[in-house]
mmCIF file of C-alpha atoms and ligand atoms in Angstrom:
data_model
loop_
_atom_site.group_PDB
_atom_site.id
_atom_site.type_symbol
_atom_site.label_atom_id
_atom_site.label_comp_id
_atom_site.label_asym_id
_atom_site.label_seq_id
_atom_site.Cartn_x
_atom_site.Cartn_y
_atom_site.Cartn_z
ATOM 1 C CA UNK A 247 162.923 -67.635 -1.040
ATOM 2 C CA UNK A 248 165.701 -65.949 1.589
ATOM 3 C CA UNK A 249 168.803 -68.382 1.137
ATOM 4 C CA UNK A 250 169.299 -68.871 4.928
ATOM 5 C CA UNK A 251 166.174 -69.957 4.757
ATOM 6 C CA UNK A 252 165.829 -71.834 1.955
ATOM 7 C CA UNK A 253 169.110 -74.064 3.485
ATOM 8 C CA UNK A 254 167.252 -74.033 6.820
ATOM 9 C CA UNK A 255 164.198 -76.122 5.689
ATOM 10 C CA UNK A 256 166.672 -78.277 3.603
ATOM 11 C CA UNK A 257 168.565 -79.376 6.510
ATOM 12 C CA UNK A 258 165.362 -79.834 8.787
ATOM 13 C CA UNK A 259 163.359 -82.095 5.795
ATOM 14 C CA UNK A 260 164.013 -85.424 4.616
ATOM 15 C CA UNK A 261 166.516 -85.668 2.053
ATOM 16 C CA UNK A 262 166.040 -86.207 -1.822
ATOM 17 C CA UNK A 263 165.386 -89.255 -3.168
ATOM 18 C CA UNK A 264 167.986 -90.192 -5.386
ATOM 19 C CA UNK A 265 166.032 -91.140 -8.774
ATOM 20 C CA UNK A 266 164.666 -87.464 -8.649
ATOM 21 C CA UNK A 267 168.036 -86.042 -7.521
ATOM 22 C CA UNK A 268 169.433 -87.555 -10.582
ATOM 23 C CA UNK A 269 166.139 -86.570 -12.985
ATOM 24 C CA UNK A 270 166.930 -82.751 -11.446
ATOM 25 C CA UNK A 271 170.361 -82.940 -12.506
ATOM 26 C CA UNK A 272 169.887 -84.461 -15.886
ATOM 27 C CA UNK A 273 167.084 -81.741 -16.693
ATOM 28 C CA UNK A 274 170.107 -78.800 -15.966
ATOM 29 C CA UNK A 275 172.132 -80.875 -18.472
ATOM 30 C CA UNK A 276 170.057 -81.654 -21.249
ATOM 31 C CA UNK A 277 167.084 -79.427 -21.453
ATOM 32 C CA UNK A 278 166.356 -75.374 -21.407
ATOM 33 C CA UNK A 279 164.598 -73.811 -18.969
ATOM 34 C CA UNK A 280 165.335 -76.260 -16.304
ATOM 35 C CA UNK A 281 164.235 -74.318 -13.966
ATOM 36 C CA UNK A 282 160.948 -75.440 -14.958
ATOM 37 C CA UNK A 283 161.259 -78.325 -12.884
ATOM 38 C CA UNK A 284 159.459 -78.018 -9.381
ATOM 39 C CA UNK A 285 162.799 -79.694 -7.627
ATOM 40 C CA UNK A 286 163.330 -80.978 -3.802
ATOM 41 C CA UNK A 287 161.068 -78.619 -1.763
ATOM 42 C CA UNK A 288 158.181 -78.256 -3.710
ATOM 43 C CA UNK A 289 158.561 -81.738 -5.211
ATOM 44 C CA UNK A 290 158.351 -83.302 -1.606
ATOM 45 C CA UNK A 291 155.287 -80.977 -0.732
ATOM 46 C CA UNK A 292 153.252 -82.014 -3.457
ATOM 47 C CA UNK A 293 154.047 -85.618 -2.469
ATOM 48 C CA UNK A 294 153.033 -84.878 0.885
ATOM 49 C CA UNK A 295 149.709 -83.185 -0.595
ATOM 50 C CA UNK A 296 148.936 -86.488 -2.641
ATOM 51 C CA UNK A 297 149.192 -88.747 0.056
ATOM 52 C CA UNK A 298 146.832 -87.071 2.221
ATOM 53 C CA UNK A 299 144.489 -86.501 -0.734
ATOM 54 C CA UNK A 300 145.046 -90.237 -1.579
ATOM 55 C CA UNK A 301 144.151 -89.779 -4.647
ATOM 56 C CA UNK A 302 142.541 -92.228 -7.208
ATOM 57 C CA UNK A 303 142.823 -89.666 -10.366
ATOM 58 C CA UNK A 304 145.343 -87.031 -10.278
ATOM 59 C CA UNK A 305 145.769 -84.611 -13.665
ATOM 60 C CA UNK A 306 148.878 -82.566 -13.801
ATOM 61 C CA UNK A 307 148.639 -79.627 -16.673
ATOM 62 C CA UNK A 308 152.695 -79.460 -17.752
ATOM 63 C CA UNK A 309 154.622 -82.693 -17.024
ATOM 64 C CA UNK A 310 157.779 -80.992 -18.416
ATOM 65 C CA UNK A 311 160.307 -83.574 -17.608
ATOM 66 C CA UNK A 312 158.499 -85.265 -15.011
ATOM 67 C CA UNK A 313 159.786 -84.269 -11.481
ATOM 68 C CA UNK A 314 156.413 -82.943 -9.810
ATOM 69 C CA UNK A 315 154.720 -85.908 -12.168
ATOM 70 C CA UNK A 316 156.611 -88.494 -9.835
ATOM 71 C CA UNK A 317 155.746 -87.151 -6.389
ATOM 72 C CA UNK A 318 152.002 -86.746 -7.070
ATOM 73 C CA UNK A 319 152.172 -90.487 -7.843
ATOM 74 C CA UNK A 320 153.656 -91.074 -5.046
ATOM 75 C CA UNK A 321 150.235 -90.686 -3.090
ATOM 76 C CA UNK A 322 147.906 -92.239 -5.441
ATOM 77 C CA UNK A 323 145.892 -95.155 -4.118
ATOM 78 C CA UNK A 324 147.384 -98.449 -5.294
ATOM 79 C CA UNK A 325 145.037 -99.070 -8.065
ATOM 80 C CA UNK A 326 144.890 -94.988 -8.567
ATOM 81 C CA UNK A 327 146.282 -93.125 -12.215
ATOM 82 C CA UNK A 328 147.778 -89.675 -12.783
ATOM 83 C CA UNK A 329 147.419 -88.355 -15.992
ATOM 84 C CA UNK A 330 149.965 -85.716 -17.182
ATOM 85 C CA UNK A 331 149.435 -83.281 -20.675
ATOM 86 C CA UNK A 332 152.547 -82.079 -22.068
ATOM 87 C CA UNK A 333 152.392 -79.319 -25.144
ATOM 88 C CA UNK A 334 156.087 -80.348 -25.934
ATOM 89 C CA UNK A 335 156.403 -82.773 -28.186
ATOM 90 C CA UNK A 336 160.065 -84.061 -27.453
ATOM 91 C CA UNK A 337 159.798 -84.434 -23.237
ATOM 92 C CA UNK A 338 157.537 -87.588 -23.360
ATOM 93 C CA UNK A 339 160.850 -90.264 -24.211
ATOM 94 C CA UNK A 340 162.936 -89.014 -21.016
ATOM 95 C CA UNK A 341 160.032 -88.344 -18.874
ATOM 96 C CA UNK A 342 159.000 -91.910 -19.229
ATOM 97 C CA UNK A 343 162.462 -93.346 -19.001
ATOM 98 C CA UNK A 344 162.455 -91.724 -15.336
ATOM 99 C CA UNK A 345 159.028 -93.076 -14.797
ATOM 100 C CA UNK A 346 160.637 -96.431 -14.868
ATOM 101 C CA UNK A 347 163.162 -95.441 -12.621
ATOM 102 C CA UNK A 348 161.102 -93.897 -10.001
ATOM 103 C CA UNK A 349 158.711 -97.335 -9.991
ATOM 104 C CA UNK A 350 155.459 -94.951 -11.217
ATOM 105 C CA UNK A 351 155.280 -95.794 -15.226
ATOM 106 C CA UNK A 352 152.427 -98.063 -14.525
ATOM 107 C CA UNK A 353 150.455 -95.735 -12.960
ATOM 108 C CA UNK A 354 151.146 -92.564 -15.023
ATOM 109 C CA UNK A 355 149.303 -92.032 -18.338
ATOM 110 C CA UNK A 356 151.215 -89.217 -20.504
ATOM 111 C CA UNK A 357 149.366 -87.540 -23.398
ATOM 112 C CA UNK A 358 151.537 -84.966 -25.648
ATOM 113 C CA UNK A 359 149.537 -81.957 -26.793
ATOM 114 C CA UNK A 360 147.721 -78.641 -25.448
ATOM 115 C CA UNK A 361 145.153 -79.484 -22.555
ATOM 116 C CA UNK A 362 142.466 -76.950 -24.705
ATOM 117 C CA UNK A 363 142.689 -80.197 -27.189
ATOM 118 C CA UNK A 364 142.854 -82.946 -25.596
ATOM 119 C CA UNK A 365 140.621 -82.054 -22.226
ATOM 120 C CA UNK A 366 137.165 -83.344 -24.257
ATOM 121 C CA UNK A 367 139.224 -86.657 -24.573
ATOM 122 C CA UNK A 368 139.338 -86.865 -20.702
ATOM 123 C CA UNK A 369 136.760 -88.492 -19.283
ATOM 124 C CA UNK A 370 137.846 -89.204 -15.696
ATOM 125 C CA UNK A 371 136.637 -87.376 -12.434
ATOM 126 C CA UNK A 372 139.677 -86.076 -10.697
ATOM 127 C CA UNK A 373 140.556 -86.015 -7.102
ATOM 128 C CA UNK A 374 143.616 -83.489 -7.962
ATOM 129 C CA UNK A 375 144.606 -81.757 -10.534
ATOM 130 C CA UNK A 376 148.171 -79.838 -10.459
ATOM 131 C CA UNK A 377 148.482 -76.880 -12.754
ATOM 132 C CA UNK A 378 151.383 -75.936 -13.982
ATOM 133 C CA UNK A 379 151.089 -75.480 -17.552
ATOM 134 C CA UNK A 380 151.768 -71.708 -19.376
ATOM 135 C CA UNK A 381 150.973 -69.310 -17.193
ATOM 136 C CA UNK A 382 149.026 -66.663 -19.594
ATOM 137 C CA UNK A 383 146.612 -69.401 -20.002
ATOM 138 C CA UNK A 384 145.514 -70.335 -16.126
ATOM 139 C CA UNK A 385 142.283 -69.075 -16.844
ATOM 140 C CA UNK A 386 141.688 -71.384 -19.619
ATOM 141 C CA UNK A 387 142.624 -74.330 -17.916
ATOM 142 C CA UNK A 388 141.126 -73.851 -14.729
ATOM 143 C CA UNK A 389 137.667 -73.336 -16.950
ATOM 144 C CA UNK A 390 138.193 -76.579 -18.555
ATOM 145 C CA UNK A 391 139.124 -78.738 -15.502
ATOM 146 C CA UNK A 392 136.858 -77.594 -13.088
ATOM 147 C CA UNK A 393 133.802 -79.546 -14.296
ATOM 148 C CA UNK A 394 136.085 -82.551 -14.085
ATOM 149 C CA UNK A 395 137.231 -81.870 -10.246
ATOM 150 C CA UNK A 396 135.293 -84.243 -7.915
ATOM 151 C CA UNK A 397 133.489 -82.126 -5.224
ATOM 152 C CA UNK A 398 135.624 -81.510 -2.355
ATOM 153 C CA UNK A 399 138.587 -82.292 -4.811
ATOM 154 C CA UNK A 400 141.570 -80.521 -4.844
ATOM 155 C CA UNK A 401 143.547 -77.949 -7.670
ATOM 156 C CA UNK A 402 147.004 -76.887 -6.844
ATOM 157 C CA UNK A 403 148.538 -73.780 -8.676
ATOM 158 C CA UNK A 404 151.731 -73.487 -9.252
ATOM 159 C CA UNK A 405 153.662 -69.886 -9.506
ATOM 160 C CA UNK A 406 150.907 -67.783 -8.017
ATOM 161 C CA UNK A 407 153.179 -65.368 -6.801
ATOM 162 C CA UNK A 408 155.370 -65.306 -9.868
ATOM 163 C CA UNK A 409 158.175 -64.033 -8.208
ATOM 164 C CA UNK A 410 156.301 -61.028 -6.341
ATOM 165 C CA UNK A 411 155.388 -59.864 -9.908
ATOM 166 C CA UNK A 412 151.117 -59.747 -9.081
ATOM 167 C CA UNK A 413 152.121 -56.652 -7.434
ATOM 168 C CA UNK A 414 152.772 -54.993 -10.697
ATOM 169 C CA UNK A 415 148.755 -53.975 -11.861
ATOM 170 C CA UNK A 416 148.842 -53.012 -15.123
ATOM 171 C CA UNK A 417 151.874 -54.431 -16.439
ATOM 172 C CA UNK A 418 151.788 -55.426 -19.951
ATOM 173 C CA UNK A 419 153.720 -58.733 -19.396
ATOM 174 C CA UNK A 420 151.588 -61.199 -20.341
ATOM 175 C CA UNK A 421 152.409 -63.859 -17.751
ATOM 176 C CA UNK A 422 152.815 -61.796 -15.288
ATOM 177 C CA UNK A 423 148.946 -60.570 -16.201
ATOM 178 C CA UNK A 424 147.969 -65.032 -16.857
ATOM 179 C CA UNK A 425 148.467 -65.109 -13.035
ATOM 180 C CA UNK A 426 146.950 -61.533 -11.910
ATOM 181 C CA UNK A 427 143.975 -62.369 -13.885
ATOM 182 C CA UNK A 428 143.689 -65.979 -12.725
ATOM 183 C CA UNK A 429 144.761 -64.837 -8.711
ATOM 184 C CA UNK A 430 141.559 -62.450 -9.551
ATOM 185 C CA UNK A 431 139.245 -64.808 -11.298
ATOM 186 C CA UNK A 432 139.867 -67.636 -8.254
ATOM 187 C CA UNK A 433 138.933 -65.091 -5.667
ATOM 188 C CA UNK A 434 135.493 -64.252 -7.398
ATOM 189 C CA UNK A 435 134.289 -68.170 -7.921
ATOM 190 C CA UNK A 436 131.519 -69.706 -6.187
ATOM 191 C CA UNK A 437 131.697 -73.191 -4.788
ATOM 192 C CA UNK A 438 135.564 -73.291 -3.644
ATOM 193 C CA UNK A 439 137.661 -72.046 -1.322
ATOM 194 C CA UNK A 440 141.636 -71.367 -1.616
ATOM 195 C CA UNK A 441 144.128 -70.179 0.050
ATOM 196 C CA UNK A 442 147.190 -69.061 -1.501
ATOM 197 C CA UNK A 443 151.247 -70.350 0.330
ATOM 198 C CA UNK A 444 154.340 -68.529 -0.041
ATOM 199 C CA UNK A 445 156.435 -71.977 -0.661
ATOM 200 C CA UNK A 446 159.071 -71.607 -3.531
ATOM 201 C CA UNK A 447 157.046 -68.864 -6.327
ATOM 202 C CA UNK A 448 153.570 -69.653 -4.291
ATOM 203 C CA UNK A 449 151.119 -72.580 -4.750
ATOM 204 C CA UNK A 450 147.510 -71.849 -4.392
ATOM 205 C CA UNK A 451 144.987 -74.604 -2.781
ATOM 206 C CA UNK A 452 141.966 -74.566 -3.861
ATOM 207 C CA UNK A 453 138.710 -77.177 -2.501
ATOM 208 C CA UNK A 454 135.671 -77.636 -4.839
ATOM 209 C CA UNK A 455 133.086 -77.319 -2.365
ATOM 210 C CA UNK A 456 129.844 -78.286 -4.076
HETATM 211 C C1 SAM B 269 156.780 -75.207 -15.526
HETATM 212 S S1 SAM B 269 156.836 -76.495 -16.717
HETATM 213 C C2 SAM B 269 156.188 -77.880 -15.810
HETATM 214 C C3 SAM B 269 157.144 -78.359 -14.762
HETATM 215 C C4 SAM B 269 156.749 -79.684 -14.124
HETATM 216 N N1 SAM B 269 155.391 -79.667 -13.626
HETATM 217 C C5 SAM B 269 157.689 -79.979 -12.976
HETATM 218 O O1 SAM B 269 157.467 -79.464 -11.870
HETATM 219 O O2 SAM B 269 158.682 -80.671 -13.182
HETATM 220 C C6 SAM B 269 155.502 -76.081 -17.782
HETATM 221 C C7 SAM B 269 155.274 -77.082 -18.916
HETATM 222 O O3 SAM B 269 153.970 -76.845 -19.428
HETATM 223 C C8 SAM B 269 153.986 -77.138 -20.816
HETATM 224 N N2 SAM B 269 152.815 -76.468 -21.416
HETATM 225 C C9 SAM B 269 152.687 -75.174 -21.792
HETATM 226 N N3 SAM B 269 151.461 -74.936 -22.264
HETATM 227 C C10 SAM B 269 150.788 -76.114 -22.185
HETATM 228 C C11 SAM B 269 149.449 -76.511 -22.514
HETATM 229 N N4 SAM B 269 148.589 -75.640 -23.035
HETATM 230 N N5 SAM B 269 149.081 -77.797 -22.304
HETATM 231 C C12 SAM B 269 149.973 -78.690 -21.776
HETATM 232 N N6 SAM B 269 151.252 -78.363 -21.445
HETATM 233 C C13 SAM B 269 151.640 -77.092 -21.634
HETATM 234 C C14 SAM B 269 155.337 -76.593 -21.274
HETATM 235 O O4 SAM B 269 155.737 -77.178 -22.491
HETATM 236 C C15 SAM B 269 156.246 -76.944 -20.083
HETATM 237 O O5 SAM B 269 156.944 -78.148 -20.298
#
């Protein structure tokens, strides 16, 4: 996003709270990639998103270490339960020490692993489900979760755009092709509709209709 812009919307939303402020900044410090983390903008959009869902499931595909997991919690109903899959084995400790912080442990259920093996474990009809996961394998998830959406549920993407790479056809970056093929593969499915926002790398929508 334009910088100018980027500040612009800063200034004119609400700020940060401060446990995620501090969960943001501790990421940069102790972990790689920290980038990986959704951060202020996005964070506060998917909040936003869950409390107008109102969710009573949410599943989130890539907790990493747990920024976008605490604003989708945010909106759950009171007696609601996210449940976040993390391939990383060494992310679950911190992610649940900021849990605590953030007032959301009790209603967030972390299982470590690869969604492929633990989605036939999952039992639970979901309202949302946020994916965010590796993006060479949107395809794959979105196949396994979509039996479990509610209909009229909701899936947010994350990265859609991939930083204006999906203009690149026949690139031989495998990511870069993840989110071509699974832009593609949306746009051909019966029984949802999406719609596809330029906000930070672009989130799709998508709405199970039937
Ligand atoms: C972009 S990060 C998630 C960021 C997080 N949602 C946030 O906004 O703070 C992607 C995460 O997905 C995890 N991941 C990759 N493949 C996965 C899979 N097959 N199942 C579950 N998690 C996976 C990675 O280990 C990484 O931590």
């Amino acid at each position: 996003m334009d910088r100018q812009l980027e500040k612009y919307i800063l200034d004119h939303s609400v700020t940060e709270d401060p446990v995620l402020e501090d969960l943001y900044r501790q990421t940069h410090l102790r972990f790689v990639n920290p980038n990986m983390a959704c951060g202020h903008l996005q964070g506060k959009f998917l909040e936003m998103i869950s409390r107008m869902v109102n969710p009573s499931y949410i599943l989130e595909i890539g907790t990493f270490t747990g920024y976008s997991a605490i604003c989708l919690a945010k909106g759950l109903r009171s007696d609601g339960m996210l449940i976040t899959v993390e391939a990383n084995d060494e992310l679950a400790g911190f992610s649940r020490s900021y849990f605590i912080k953030a007032g959301v442990a009790s209603k967030i259920k972390s299982i470590t692993g690869r969604l492929q093996d633990v989605a036939p474990t999952i039992q639970e009809e979901f309202d949302l489900v946020y994916i965010d996961g590796d993006k060479r394998e949107y395809i794959e998830y979105f196949m396994l979760i979509i039996d479990k959406v509610r209909p009229g549920g909701f899936i947010v993407a994350d990265n859609v755009l991939w930083g204006g790479k999906v203009f690149e056809k026949g690139t031989k970056d495998q990511q870069t092709k993840g989110i071509i093929d699974f832009n593609e593969m949306v746009r051909k499915q019966k029984n949802i509709e999406n719609i596809i926002l330029p906000l930070r790398d672009g989130i799709m929508l998508i709405r199970k209709t039937l």
